[in-house]
Amino acid sequence: MKRFWSLIGRSYLVLCTLAAFVALVFILGIITSRGWGVMSWEFLTAMPRKGMTEGGIYPAIAGTAFVSMLTLIFSLPLGVGAAIYLNEYAEDSKGTRLIRLAIRNLSGVPSVVYGLFGVVLFVTLMKLGTNLLSAGLTMGLLTLPWIITASEEALRSVPRAYRDGALALGATRWQAIRTAVLPPAMPGILTGAILGLSRAAGETAPILFTGAAFYLPYVPKSPTDQFMALPYHLYILATQHQSIEKVRPLAYGTALTLVGLVFILNLGAFLIRYRMRRKLEKAR
Amino acid sequence: MRRSERLIEWALAASAYASIFVLAGIFILLLWQGAQAFKEISIFEFVTSARWDPTSPEKAGYGIISMVFSTFLVSLGAMIITIPLGVGVAAYLSEFADYRVRELLKPAIEVLASVPSVVVGFLGVAVIGPWIARTFNIPNGLNALNGSILLSVMCLPTVVSLSEDAFRAVPQEYRQGSLALGANSWETLIGVTLPGAAPGILAAVMLSLGRAIGETMTVLMACGNAPAFPTDFLAAVRTMTATIAIELGEVPQGTTHFYALFAVGFALFILSFAVNLVADYVLHRYQGRRR
């Protein structure tokens, strides 16, 4: 009897694991197999034509790249600065505990709430308009907690001796951080930045009202332009287009492009982390 | 030299304290905008009425009960699928799988977390929806069940990864003690490891519940968006997030309807904040006890 239940139990666990794995293969398989058909160089580099029923998704790719870049420009300096302060300067005080609590809670704030915040702060109060700038700022705030957490982890993995060595040579605190702590932490920070980039590329809700456009047959030229974005484009093709069934193949193509983009970024982050770990192991 | 050092430290501290300002800023702006809705609608109606119909020509309705209930229904469905599945995967990976299988499967499941929510929603529209419609013989499969299935996929990596950590944090001596008393590995898992990991698993579940409540694009695309009180999982529902996403783009700024959407956003913010706070509390209490 004991054996019987053990067998049932363990089979259940294996089944769970298999189910999760099958779900993953199913998702990636469907997107790849159905998206592959429309995938071509032209699809990636052409403008949409005939009310988005033909042509490519170039402006959406460019828009996603621009808005993700802006996101990083806003969130990376602030995030890395915060991480340096928390890891190198701050003591365990009420203030720092409050900061950490805020960071944890920020990462749980729903993305659509960031969208609402962005509309009021950047579009209405600061009068920036609905454009790349507002969307990038909104998404910058959204990615801030991820960047801080990743950078802090990178800084924490730098051995104490590096700091002590620099300080012993007469460096000031900031000099020690700049010359001895930041360089070895850089790959980790970069990993966090790439992961932030990949998440920003896939977010839709925060750009919905802060600057993403339904259809623009050109690539934005300045931060004050509206833009198309891959996730928003997919949303339009999947639910808002007047002939939904007709554009279904294009939607699969867009989905595959988006997933591919996110995966390439994740793979890059993974490789950097992998090489960094090996390097650290060698150094020890 | 000294002065520039001070300046740098000051700037770094400012960027750290910025997080508090952002969080407080979100709270204050949502409260301020949302509060303006209550010049014209009664708070009592807002929190007790199930009729959300701001564009009604006779009398606009601003009750959030049906969308709050829809949010919980979809999230609850997701949890019903995710918890047994995710904890099962975590238990397998931490207790039974050998090293190589684990090193392969863990990142594979985490890949699920990187699939953008709009892509998951699209699969709900294009694949899961038609499947639900065929299976239950209903005209269209965009409903709460669809949303729950998709959310469960999105919540799975969080639950697996954090529950696995929780399993791992149970000291090896506990398992050895149980095995030494003659229990087999399954009994050890159920009798010793699982109870030991329970607080961590609970925190994982709360965290992913918070994500599910706040998830926007997936539920917007897959749930059918009927602004009515849901009767069962096969009913089309419209969550708080979906309502904001659908209507904010269409209403003119400065109207009661516009402000009412911020009031919904504020309610959503408070709701997910509370859930996350509980997760945080459980996690920290549990870590504190361990030390």
Coordinates of C-alpha atoms in Angstrom, one line a residue:
Chain A
M1 CA 0.0 0.0 0.0
K2 CA 2.8 2.3 1.0
R3 CA 4.5 1.6 -2.3
F4 CA 1.4 2.1 -4.3
W5 CA 0.8 5.6 -3.0
S6 CA 4.4 6.4 -3.5
L7 CA 4.2 5.3 -7.0
I8 CA 1.0 7.3 -7.7
G9 CA 2.5 10.4 -6.1
R10 CA 5.7 10.3 -8.0
S11 CA 4.0 9.6 -11.3
Y12 CA 1.8 12.7 -10.5
L13 CA 5.0 14.8 -10.1
V14 CA 6.4 13.5 -13.3
L15 CA 3.1 14.2 -15.1
C16 CA 3.1 17.8 -13.8
T17 CA 6.6 18.4 -15.1
L18 CA 5.8 16.8 -18.5
A19 CA 2.6 19.0 -18.7
A20 CA 4.6 22.1 -18.1
F21 CA 7.2 21.1 -20.6
V22 CA 4.5 20.2 -23.2
A23 CA 2.9 23.6 -22.6
L24 CA 6.1 25.3 -23.4
V25 CA 6.8 23.3 -26.5
F26 CA 3.2 23.8 -27.6
I27 CA 3.4 27.6 -27.3
L28 CA 6.7 27.9 -29.1
G29 CA 5.8 25.3 -31.7
I30 CA 2.5 26.9 -32.7
I31 CA 4.0 30.4 -33.0
T32 CA 7.0 29.1 -34.9
S33 CA 5.2 26.8 -37.3
R34 CA 2.4 29.2 -38.1
G35 CA 4.6 32.3 -38.2
W36 CA 7.3 30.9 -40.3
G37 CA 5.2 31.0 -43.4
V38 CA 5.1 34.8 -43.6
M39 CA 8.6 35.3 -42.3
S40 CA 10.8 36.8 -44.9
W41 CA 13.3 39.6 -45.3
E42 CA 10.6 41.6 -46.9
F43 CA 8.2 41.1 -44.0
L44 CA 10.8 42.4 -41.6
T45 CA 11.9 45.4 -43.6
A46 CA 8.8 46.6 -45.5
M47 CA 6.1 49.0 -44.5
P48 CA 2.6 47.7 -43.9
R49 CA 0.3 48.1 -46.9
K50 CA -3.4 48.1 -47.7
G51 CA -4.6 48.8 -44.2
M52 CA -2.1 46.4 -42.7
T53 CA -3.4 43.4 -44.7
E54 CA -0.2 43.2 -46.7
G55 CA 3.4 44.2 -46.4
G56 CA 5.8 44.1 -43.5
I57 CA 6.2 45.3 -39.9
Y58 CA 9.3 47.4 -40.2
P59 CA 7.9 50.5 -38.4
A60 CA 6.7 48.3 -35.5
I61 CA 10.2 46.7 -35.2
A62 CA 11.9 50.1 -35.3
G63 CA 9.4 51.6 -32.8
T64 CA 9.9 48.8 -30.4
A65 CA 13.7 49.2 -30.7
F66 CA 13.4 53.0 -30.1
V67 CA 11.1 52.8 -27.1
S68 CA 13.1 50.0 -25.5
M69 CA 16.3 52.0 -25.9
L70 CA 14.7 55.1 -24.4
T71 CA 13.4 53.0 -21.5
L72 CA 17.0 51.9 -20.8
I73 CA 18.4 55.4 -21.1
F74 CA 16.0 56.5 -18.4
S75 CA 16.1 53.5 -16.1
L76 CA 19.7 52.3 -16.3
P77 CA 21.5 55.3 -14.8
L78 CA 18.9 55.7 -12.1
G79 CA 18.7 52.0 -11.4
V80 CA 22.5 51.4 -11.3
G81 CA 22.9 54.5 -9.1
A82 CA 20.3 53.2 -6.7
A83 CA 22.0 49.8 -6.6
I84 CA 25.4 51.3 -6.0
Y85 CA 24.0 53.3 -3.1
L86 CA 22.2 50.4 -1.6
N87 CA 25.0 48.0 -1.9
E88 CA 28.1 50.2 -1.3
Y89 CA 27.0 53.1 0.9
A90 CA 23.8 52.5 2.7
E91 CA 23.6 51.0 6.1
D92 CA 20.7 49.0 7.4
S93 CA 18.6 52.0 8.5
K94 CA 14.9 52.8 8.4
G95 CA 15.5 54.8 5.2
T96 CA 17.1 51.9 3.3
R97 CA 14.5 49.4 4.5
L98 CA 11.9 51.8 3.2
I99 CA 13.7 52.0 -0.1
R100 CA 13.8 48.2 -0.4
L101 CA 10.2 47.9 0.5
A102 CA 9.3 50.5 -2.2
I103 CA 11.4 48.6 -4.8
R104 CA 9.7 45.3 -4.0
N105 CA 6.3 46.9 -4.2
L106 CA 7.1 48.8 -7.4
S107 CA 7.8 45.5 -9.1
G108 CA 4.3 44.3 -8.2
V109 CA 2.5 47.4 -9.5
P110 CA 0.4 46.3 -12.5
S111 CA 1.7 47.5 -15.8
V112 CA -1.6 49.2 -16.7
V113 CA -1.3 51.3 -13.5
Y114 CA 2.1 52.5 -14.8
G115 CA 0.2 53.4 -17.9
L116 CA -2.3 55.5 -15.9
F117 CA 0.5 57.2 -14.0
G118 CA 2.4 58.0 -17.3
V119 CA -0.7 59.6 -18.8
V120 CA -1.2 61.9 -15.8
L121 CA 2.5 62.7 -15.1
F122 CA 4.1 62.8 -18.5
V123 CA 1.3 63.5 -20.9
T124 CA -1.0 65.8 -18.9
L125 CA 1.1 67.5 -16.2
M126 CA 4.4 67.7 -18.0
K127 CA 2.7 68.3 -21.3
L128 CA 5.1 66.0 -23.2
G129 CA 2.3 64.6 -25.4
T130 CA 1.7 61.0 -26.4
N131 CA 4.9 60.0 -28.1
L132 CA 8.1 58.0 -27.8
L133 CA 9.4 60.2 -24.9
S134 CA 6.3 59.7 -22.7
A135 CA 6.2 56.0 -23.4
G136 CA 9.9 55.6 -22.8
L137 CA 9.7 57.5 -19.5
T138 CA 6.7 55.4 -18.4
M139 CA 8.4 52.2 -19.2
G140 CA 11.6 53.4 -17.7
L141 CA 9.8 53.6 -14.3
L142 CA 8.3 50.2 -14.9
T143 CA 11.7 48.6 -15.5
L144 CA 13.4 50.5 -12.7
P145 CA 12.9 47.9 -10.0
W146 CA 14.2 45.1 -12.2
I147 CA 17.3 47.0 -13.1
I148 CA 18.0 47.9 -9.4
T149 CA 17.6 44.3 -8.3
A150 CA 19.8 42.9 -11.1
S151 CA 22.5 45.5 -10.6
E152 CA 22.5 45.0 -6.9
E153 CA 23.0 41.3 -7.4
A154 CA 25.9 42.0 -9.7
L155 CA 27.5 44.3 -7.2
R156 CA 27.1 41.9 -4.4
S157 CA 28.9 39.2 -6.3
V158 CA 32.1 41.3 -6.4
P159 CA 34.4 40.0 -3.6
R160 CA 35.0 42.3 -0.6
A161 CA 38.7 42.1 -1.1
Y162 CA 38.5 44.1 -4.3
R163 CA 37.1 47.1 -2.4
D164 CA 39.6 46.7 0.5
G165 CA 42.5 46.4 -1.9
A166 CA 41.5 49.7 -3.6
L167 CA 40.9 51.5 -0.3
A168 CA 44.2 50.2 1.0
L169 CA 46.0 51.8 -1.9
G170 CA 44.5 55.1 -0.9
A171 CA 41.5 55.3 -3.2
T172 CA 38.5 57.2 -2.0
R173 CA 35.3 55.3 -1.7
W174 CA 34.0 56.4 -5.1
Q175 CA 37.3 55.7 -6.8
A176 CA 37.3 52.2 -5.4
I177 CA 33.8 51.6 -6.7
R178 CA 34.6 53.1 -10.1
T179 CA 37.9 51.2 -10.7
A180 CA 37.6 48.0 -8.6
V181 CA 33.9 47.2 -8.2
L182 CA 32.1 48.4 -11.3
P183 CA 34.3 46.7 -13.9
P184 CA 33.8 43.2 -12.6
A185 CA 30.1 43.9 -11.9
M186 CA 29.6 45.2 -15.4
P187 CA 28.7 41.9 -17.1
G188 CA 26.0 41.3 -14.4
I189 CA 24.7 44.8 -14.8
L190 CA 24.6 44.3 -18.6
T191 CA 22.7 41.1 -18.2
G192 CA 20.1 42.9 -16.1
A193 CA 20.0 45.7 -18.7
I194 CA 19.4 43.2 -21.5
L195 CA 16.7 41.4 -19.5
G196 CA 15.1 44.8 -18.8
L197 CA 15.3 45.6 -22.6
S198 CA 13.6 42.3 -23.5
R199 CA 10.8 42.8 -21.0
A200 CA 10.3 46.4 -22.2
A201 CA 10.1 45.1 -25.8
G202 CA 7.2 42.9 -24.9
E203 CA 5.1 45.2 -22.7
T204 CA 2.0 46.7 -24.1
A205 CA -0.2 48.1 -21.5
P206 CA 2.1 51.0 -20.4
I207 CA 2.4 52.3 -24.0
L208 CA -1.2 51.9 -24.9
F209 CA -2.1 55.5 -23.9
T210 CA 1.3 57.1 -23.7
G211 CA 2.4 57.1 -27.4
A212 CA 1.9 53.9 -29.3
A213 CA 0.0 54.4 -32.6
F214 CA -2.5 52.1 -34.4
Y215 CA -0.8 52.6 -37.8
L216 CA 2.0 54.9 -39.0
P217 CA 3.6 54.1 -42.3
Y218 CA 6.9 55.6 -41.3
V219 CA 9.7 55.3 -38.7
P220 CA 9.7 57.9 -35.9
K221 CA 12.4 60.5 -36.4
S222 CA 12.4 62.2 -33.0
P223 CA 11.3 61.4 -29.5
T224 CA 8.3 63.6 -30.0
D225 CA 6.9 61.3 -32.6
Q226 CA 4.3 58.6 -32.1
F227 CA 5.4 55.1 -32.9
M228 CA 4.2 51.6 -33.8
A229 CA 5.3 48.8 -31.6
L230 CA 5.4 45.0 -32.1
P231 CA 3.2 44.1 -29.1
Y232 CA 0.7 46.8 -29.8
H233 CA 0.6 45.8 -33.5
L234 CA 0.0 42.2 -32.6
Y235 CA -2.8 43.3 -30.3
I236 CA -4.4 45.3 -33.2
L237 CA -4.0 42.4 -35.7
A238 CA -5.4 39.9 -33.2
T239 CA -8.5 41.8 -31.9
Q240 CA -9.0 45.3 -33.4
H241 CA -8.5 44.8 -37.2
Q242 CA -11.6 44.9 -39.4
S243 CA -10.7 41.7 -41.2
I244 CA -9.2 39.7 -38.3
E245 CA -9.2 36.3 -40.1
K246 CA -7.5 37.7 -43.1
V247 CA -4.6 39.2 -41.1
R248 CA -4.2 36.1 -38.9
P249 CA -1.0 34.9 -40.8
L250 CA 0.5 38.4 -40.4
A251 CA -0.3 38.3 -36.7
Y252 CA 1.5 35.0 -36.3
G253 CA 4.5 36.5 -38.2
T254 CA 4.5 39.4 -35.8
A255 CA 4.2 37.1 -32.8
L256 CA 7.1 35.1 -34.0
T257 CA 9.2 38.2 -34.6
L258 CA 8.4 39.5 -31.1
V259 CA 9.1 36.2 -29.4
G260 CA 12.3 35.8 -31.5
L261 CA 13.5 39.2 -30.5
V262 CA 12.8 38.5 -26.8
F263 CA 14.6 35.2 -27.0
I264 CA 17.6 36.5 -28.7
L265 CA 17.9 39.2 -26.0
N266 CA 17.5 36.5 -23.3
L267 CA 20.0 34.3 -24.9
G268 CA 22.5 37.1 -25.0
A269 CA 21.9 37.8 -21.3
F270 CA 22.3 34.1 -20.6
L271 CA 25.6 33.9 -22.5
I272 CA 27.0 36.9 -20.7
R273 CA 26.1 35.4 -17.4
Y274 CA 27.5 32.0 -18.3
R275 CA 30.8 33.5 -19.4
M276 CA 31.0 35.7 -16.4
R277 CA 30.4 32.7 -14.1
R278 CA 33.2 30.7 -15.7
K279 CA 35.5 33.7 -15.5
L280 CA 34.8 34.1 -11.8
E281 CA 35.4 30.4 -11.2
K282 CA 38.7 30.6 -12.9
A283 CA 39.7 33.7 -10.9
R284 CA 39.2 31.7 -7.7
Chain B
M1 CA 38.1 65.9 -3.9
R2 CA 36.2 65.5 -0.7
R3 CA 33.4 67.7 -2.0
S4 CA 33.0 65.7 -5.3
E5 CA 32.9 62.5 -3.2
R6 CA 30.0 64.0 -1.2
L7 CA 28.3 65.1 -4.3
I8 CA 28.5 61.6 -5.8
E9 CA 27.2 59.9 -2.7
W10 CA 24.4 62.4 -2.5
A11 CA 23.4 61.7 -6.2
L12 CA 23.5 58.0 -5.6
A13 CA 21.4 58.3 -2.5
A14 CA 18.9 60.5 -4.5
S15 CA 18.5 57.8 -7.2
A16 CA 17.9 55.2 -4.5
Y17 CA 15.3 57.4 -2.7
A18 CA 13.7 58.0 -6.1
S19 CA 12.0 54.6 -5.8
I20 CA 10.1 55.8 -2.7
F21 CA 9.0 58.9 -4.6
V22 CA 7.9 56.9 -7.6
L23 CA 5.8 54.6 -5.5
A24 CA 4.4 57.5 -3.5
G25 CA 3.8 59.4 -6.7
I26 CA 1.8 56.6 -8.2
F27 CA -0.3 56.5 -5.1
I28 CA -0.9 60.2 -4.9
L29 CA -1.6 60.8 -8.6
L30 CA -4.1 57.9 -8.8
L31 CA -5.8 59.0 -5.6
W32 CA -5.9 62.7 -6.8
Q33 CA -7.3 61.8 -10.2
G34 CA -9.6 59.1 -8.9
A35 CA -11.0 61.3 -6.2
Q36 CA -12.3 63.8 -8.8
A37 CA -14.7 61.1 -10.0
F38 CA -16.5 61.3 -6.7
K39 CA -17.6 64.8 -7.2
E40 CA -20.4 63.3 -9.4
I41 CA -20.7 59.7 -8.4
S42 CA -21.2 58.4 -4.8
I43 CA -18.4 56.3 -3.3
F44 CA -21.2 54.0 -2.0
E45 CA -22.4 53.3 -5.6
F46 CA -18.8 52.8 -6.8
V47 CA -18.0 50.1 -4.3
T48 CA -21.4 48.4 -4.0
S49 CA -23.0 48.5 -7.5
A50 CA -22.3 45.9 -10.1
R51 CA -23.4 48.1 -13.0
W52 CA -20.5 49.7 -14.9
D53 CA -22.1 51.6 -17.8
P54 CA -20.5 55.1 -18.0
T55 CA -21.8 55.8 -21.5
S56 CA -25.5 55.0 -20.8
P57 CA -27.8 57.6 -22.3
E58 CA -30.2 57.5 -19.4
K59 CA -28.1 57.1 -16.3
A60 CA -24.4 56.4 -16.2
G61 CA -23.5 53.5 -13.9
Y62 CA -20.1 53.5 -12.1
G63 CA -20.1 50.3 -10.0
I64 CA -16.9 48.2 -9.9
I65 CA -18.2 45.1 -8.2
S66 CA -18.7 43.0 -11.4
M67 CA -15.2 43.8 -12.6
V68 CA -13.6 43.2 -9.2
F69 CA -15.4 39.9 -9.1
S70 CA -14.3 39.1 -12.7
T71 CA -10.7 39.8 -11.8
F72 CA -10.9 37.4 -8.8
L73 CA -12.7 34.8 -10.8
V74 CA -10.1 34.7 -13.6
S75 CA -7.2 34.8 -11.1
L76 CA -8.9 32.1 -8.9
G77 CA -9.2 29.9 -12.0
A78 CA -5.5 30.5 -12.8
M79 CA -4.5 29.6 -9.2
I80 CA -6.6 26.4 -9.3
I81 CA -4.6 25.2 -12.3
T82 CA -1.2 26.7 -11.3
I83 CA -0.9 25.6 -7.7
P84 CA -1.1 21.8 -8.0
L85 CA 0.8 21.9 -11.3
G86 CA 3.5 24.3 -10.2
V87 CA 4.1 22.8 -6.8
G88 CA 4.2 19.4 -8.4
V89 CA 6.9 20.5 -10.9
A90 CA 8.9 22.2 -8.1
A91 CA 8.7 19.1 -5.9
Y92 CA 9.8 16.9 -8.8
L93 CA 12.7 19.2 -9.7
S94 CA 14.0 19.6 -6.2
E95 CA 13.4 16.2 -4.7
F96 CA 13.5 13.6 -7.5
A97 CA 15.0 14.9 -10.7
D98 CA 18.6 14.3 -11.2
Y99 CA 21.0 17.1 -11.7
R100 CA 21.1 17.2 -15.4
V101 CA 17.3 17.0 -15.9
R102 CA 16.9 19.9 -13.4
E103 CA 19.5 22.0 -15.1
L104 CA 17.7 21.5 -18.4
L105 CA 14.1 21.9 -17.2
K106 CA 14.4 24.8 -14.8
P107 CA 15.5 27.3 -17.4
A108 CA 13.1 25.8 -20.0
I109 CA 10.2 26.5 -17.7
E110 CA 11.5 30.0 -17.0
V111 CA 11.5 30.6 -20.8
L112 CA 7.7 30.7 -20.3
A113 CA 8.0 33.8 -18.2
S114 CA 9.7 35.7 -21.0
V115 CA 6.9 35.1 -23.5
P116 CA 5.3 38.6 -23.8
S117 CA 1.7 38.7 -22.4
V118 CA 0.3 40.0 -25.7
V119 CA 1.6 36.8 -27.4
V120 CA -0.1 34.7 -24.7
G121 CA -3.3 36.6 -25.2
F122 CA -3.0 36.1 -29.0
L123 CA -2.8 32.4 -28.5
G124 CA -5.9 32.7 -26.4
V125 CA -7.7 34.4 -29.3
A126 CA -6.3 32.1 -32.0
V127 CA -5.9 28.7 -30.4
I128 CA -7.4 28.2 -26.9
G129 CA -10.6 30.2 -27.6
P130 CA -11.6 28.1 -30.6
W131 CA -10.7 25.0 -28.7
I132 CA -12.9 26.0 -25.7
A133 CA -15.7 26.8 -28.1
R134 CA -15.6 23.4 -29.7
T135 CA -15.2 21.5 -26.4
F136 CA -18.1 23.1 -24.6
N137 CA -20.1 23.7 -27.8
I138 CA -20.5 27.4 -27.3
P139 CA -20.4 30.1 -30.0
N140 CA -17.2 31.7 -28.8
G141 CA -14.4 30.7 -26.4
L142 CA -13.4 34.1 -25.2
N143 CA -14.3 33.8 -21.5
A144 CA -13.1 33.5 -18.0
L145 CA -11.9 29.9 -18.5
N146 CA -9.7 31.0 -21.4
G147 CA -8.2 33.8 -19.3
S148 CA -7.6 31.4 -16.4
I149 CA -5.8 28.9 -18.6
L150 CA -3.5 31.5 -20.1
L151 CA -2.8 33.2 -16.7
S152 CA -1.9 29.8 -15.3
V153 CA 0.8 29.5 -18.0
M154 CA 2.1 32.9 -17.1
C155 CA 2.1 32.3 -13.4
L156 CA 3.7 28.8 -13.6
P157 CA 7.3 29.9 -13.8
T158 CA 7.0 32.1 -10.7
V159 CA 5.3 29.4 -8.7
V160 CA 7.8 26.7 -9.9
S161 CA 10.9 28.8 -9.3
L162 CA 10.0 30.2 -5.9
S163 CA 8.5 26.9 -4.6
E164 CA 11.6 25.1 -5.7
D165 CA 13.7 27.6 -3.7
A166 CA 11.3 26.9 -0.7
F167 CA 11.8 23.1 -1.1
R168 CA 15.5 23.6 -1.3
A169 CA 15.6 25.7 1.8
V170 CA 14.3 22.8 3.9
P171 CA 17.4 21.4 5.7
Q172 CA 18.7 18.1 4.5
E173 CA 18.7 16.7 8.0
Y174 CA 14.8 16.8 8.1
R175 CA 14.6 14.5 5.1
Q176 CA 17.4 12.2 6.4
G177 CA 15.6 12.0 9.8
S178 CA 12.4 11.0 8.1
L179 CA 14.1 8.5 5.9
A180 CA 15.9 7.0 8.9
L181 CA 12.6 6.5 10.6
G182 CA 11.6 4.3 7.7
A183 CA 9.5 6.6 5.6
N184 CA 10.0 6.4 1.8
S185 CA 10.8 9.4 -0.3
W186 CA 7.2 10.2 -1.1
E187 CA 6.1 10.1 2.6
T188 CA 9.1 12.2 3.4
L189 CA 8.0 14.8 0.8
I190 CA 4.4 14.9 2.0
G191 CA 5.1 14.6 5.7
V192 CA 8.2 16.6 6.1
T193 CA 9.5 18.6 3.2
L194 CA 6.2 20.0 2.0
P195 CA 5.1 21.3 5.4
G196 CA 8.6 22.7 5.8
A197 CA 8.4 24.5 2.5
A198 CA 4.8 25.6 2.9
P199 CA 5.4 29.2 3.9
G200 CA 7.7 29.7 0.9
I201 CA 5.1 28.1 -1.3
L202 CA 2.4 30.3 0.1
A203 CA 4.5 33.4 -0.6
A204 CA 5.1 32.2 -4.2
V205 CA 1.4 31.7 -4.7
M206 CA 0.6 35.2 -3.3
L207 CA 3.2 36.8 -5.6
S208 CA 1.8 35.0 -8.7
L209 CA -1.7 35.9 -7.6
G210 CA -0.6 39.5 -7.5
R211 CA 0.7 39.2 -11.0
A212 CA -2.5 37.5 -12.2
I213 CA -4.7 40.3 -10.7
G214 CA -2.6 43.0 -12.5
E215 CA -2.1 41.2 -15.8
T216 CA -3.7 43.3 -18.6
M217 CA -3.2 42.3 -22.2
T218 CA -3.9 38.6 -21.8
V219 CA -7.2 39.0 -20.0
L220 CA -8.1 41.9 -22.3
M221 CA -7.7 39.7 -25.4
A222 CA -8.9 36.4 -24.1
C223 CA -11.8 37.0 -21.7
G224 CA -14.5 38.4 -24.0
N225 CA -14.9 41.7 -22.2
A226 CA -18.6 41.6 -21.4
P227 CA -19.2 44.2 -18.6
A228 CA -21.6 42.0 -16.7
F229 CA -21.5 40.1 -13.5
P230 CA -20.0 36.7 -14.3
T231 CA -22.1 33.6 -13.7
D232 CA -19.5 30.9 -14.3
F233 CA -16.2 30.2 -16.0
L234 CA -17.8 30.0 -19.4
A235 CA -19.1 33.6 -19.1
A236 CA -17.3 36.4 -20.9
V237 CA -15.9 38.7 -18.2
R238 CA -14.2 42.0 -18.1
T239 CA -11.5 42.6 -15.4
M240 CA -10.5 45.8 -13.8
T241 CA -7.3 46.0 -15.9
A242 CA -9.2 45.3 -19.2
T243 CA -11.8 48.0 -18.4
I244 CA -9.0 50.6 -18.0
A245 CA -7.2 49.4 -21.1
I246 CA -10.3 49.5 -23.3
E247 CA -11.9 52.7 -22.1
L248 CA -9.0 55.0 -21.3
G249 CA -8.1 55.5 -24.9
E250 CA -11.6 56.5 -25.8
V251 CA -12.8 58.9 -23.1
P252 CA -12.0 62.6 -23.2
Q253 CA -9.7 63.8 -20.5
G254 CA -11.3 65.6 -17.6
T255 CA -14.7 63.9 -17.7
T256 CA -16.2 61.9 -14.8
H257 CA -15.7 58.8 -16.8
F258 CA -12.0 59.5 -17.2
Y259 CA -11.6 60.1 -13.5
A260 CA -13.6 57.0 -12.7
L261 CA -11.1 54.9 -14.6
F262 CA -8.4 56.3 -12.3
A263 CA -10.5 55.3 -9.4
V264 CA -10.6 51.8 -10.8
G265 CA -6.8 52.0 -11.2
F266 CA -6.5 53.1 -7.6
A267 CA -8.6 50.2 -6.4
L268 CA -6.4 47.9 -8.5
F269 CA -3.3 49.4 -7.1
I270 CA -4.5 48.9 -3.5
L271 CA -5.6 45.4 -4.3
S272 CA -2.3 44.2 -5.8
F273 CA -0.4 46.2 -3.1
A274 CA -2.2 44.3 -0.4
V275 CA -1.6 40.9 -2.0
N276 CA 2.1 41.7 -2.5
L277 CA 2.4 43.0 1.0
V278 CA 1.0 39.7 2.4
A279 CA 3.5 37.8 0.2
D280 CA 6.3 39.9 1.5
Y281 CA 5.2 39.4 5.1
V282 CA 4.9 35.7 4.7
L283 CA 8.3 35.4 3.1
H284 CA 10.1 37.6 5.6
R285 CA 8.5 36.1 8.7
Y286 CA 9.5 32.7 7.4
Q287 CA 13.0 33.7 6.6
G288 CA 13.3 35.4 10.0
R289 CA 12.2 32.2 11.8
R290 CA 14.7 30.2 10.0
R291 CA 17.7 32.2 11.1

